Coordinates of C-alpha atoms in Angstrom, one line a residue:
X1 CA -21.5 -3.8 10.8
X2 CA -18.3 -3.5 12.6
X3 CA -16.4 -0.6 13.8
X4 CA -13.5 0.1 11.3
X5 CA -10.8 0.2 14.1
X6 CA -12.0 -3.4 15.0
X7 CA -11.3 -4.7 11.9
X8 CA -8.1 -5.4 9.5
X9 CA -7.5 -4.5 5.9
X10 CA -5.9 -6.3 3.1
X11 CA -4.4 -4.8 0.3
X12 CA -2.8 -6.8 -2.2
X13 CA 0.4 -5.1 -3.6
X14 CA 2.1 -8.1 -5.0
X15 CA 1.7 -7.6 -8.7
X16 CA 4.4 -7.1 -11.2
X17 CA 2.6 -4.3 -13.2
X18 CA 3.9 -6.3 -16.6
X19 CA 1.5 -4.3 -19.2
X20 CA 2.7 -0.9 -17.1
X21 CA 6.1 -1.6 -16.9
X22 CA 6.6 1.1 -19.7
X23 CA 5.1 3.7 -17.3
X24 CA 6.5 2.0 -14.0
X25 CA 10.4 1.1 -14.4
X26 CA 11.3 -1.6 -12.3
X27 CA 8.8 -0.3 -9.5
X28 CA 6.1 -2.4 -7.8
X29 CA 2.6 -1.6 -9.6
X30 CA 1.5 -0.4 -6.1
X31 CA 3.8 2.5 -6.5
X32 CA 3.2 3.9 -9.6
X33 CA 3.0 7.6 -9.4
X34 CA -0.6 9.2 -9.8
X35 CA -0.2 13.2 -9.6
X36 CA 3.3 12.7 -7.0
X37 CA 2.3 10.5 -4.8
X38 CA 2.1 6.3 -5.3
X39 CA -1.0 4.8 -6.0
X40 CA -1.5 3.1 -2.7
X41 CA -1.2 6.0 -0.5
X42 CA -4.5 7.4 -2.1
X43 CA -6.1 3.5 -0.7
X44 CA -3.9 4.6 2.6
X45 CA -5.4 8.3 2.6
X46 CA -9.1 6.5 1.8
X47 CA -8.8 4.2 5.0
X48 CA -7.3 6.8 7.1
X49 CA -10.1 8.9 6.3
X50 CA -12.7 6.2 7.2
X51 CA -11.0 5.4 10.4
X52 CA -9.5 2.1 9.9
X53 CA -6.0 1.6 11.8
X54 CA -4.4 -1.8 11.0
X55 CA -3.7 -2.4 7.5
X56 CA -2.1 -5.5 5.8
X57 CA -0.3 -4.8 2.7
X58 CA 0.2 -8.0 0.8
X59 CA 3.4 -7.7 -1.1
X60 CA 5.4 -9.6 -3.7
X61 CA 7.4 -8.1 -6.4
X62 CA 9.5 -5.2 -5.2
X63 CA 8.8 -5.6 -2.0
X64 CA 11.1 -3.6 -0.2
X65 CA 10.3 -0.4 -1.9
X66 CA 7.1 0.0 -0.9
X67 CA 8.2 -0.9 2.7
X68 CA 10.9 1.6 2.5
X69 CA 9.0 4.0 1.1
X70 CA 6.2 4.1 4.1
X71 CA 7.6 2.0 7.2
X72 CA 5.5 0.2 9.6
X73 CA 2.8 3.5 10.2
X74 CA 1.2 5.9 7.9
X75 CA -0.3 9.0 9.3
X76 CA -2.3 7.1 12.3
X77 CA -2.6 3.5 10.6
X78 CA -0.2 0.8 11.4
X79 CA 1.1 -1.4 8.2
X80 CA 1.9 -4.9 8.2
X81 CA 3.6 -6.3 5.3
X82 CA 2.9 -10.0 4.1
X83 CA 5.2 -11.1 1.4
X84 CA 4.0 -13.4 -0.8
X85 CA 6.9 -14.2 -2.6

């Protein structure tokens, strides 16, 4: 198997979040808030821990609050955003 710092994730982030939208606002269903903190910073703080470094975050709806929100790094892992839209 291959080193995680040799390979690239892909996290799809692109959904509306239509059954959450009571719970989410006009946010991106990537960001809804799970004990402070959006939802894909716990899949960030997973992949950090596991050593990967490049992620691709696959956006759509919303996109520039997630990109806002985090920026091109987090912690030591570079993001790359992908809009599908």
């Amino acid at each position: 198997m291959s080193e995680p710092d040799a390979v690239d994730v892909v996290i799809l982030a692109g959904g509306l979040g239509t059954r959450l939208r009571t719970v989410l606002g006009d946010r991106p269903k990537a960001m809804a808030d799970i004990k402070g903190k959006p939802f894909i910073s716990l899949l960030f703080d997973q992949l950090t821990r596991i050593g990967f470094k490049k992620v691709v975050v696959s956006t759509g709806y919303r996109e520039e609050v997630i990109r806002q929100y985090f920026g091109q790094h987090y912690e030591n892992m570079e993001l790359i955003y992908s809009n599908e839209a």
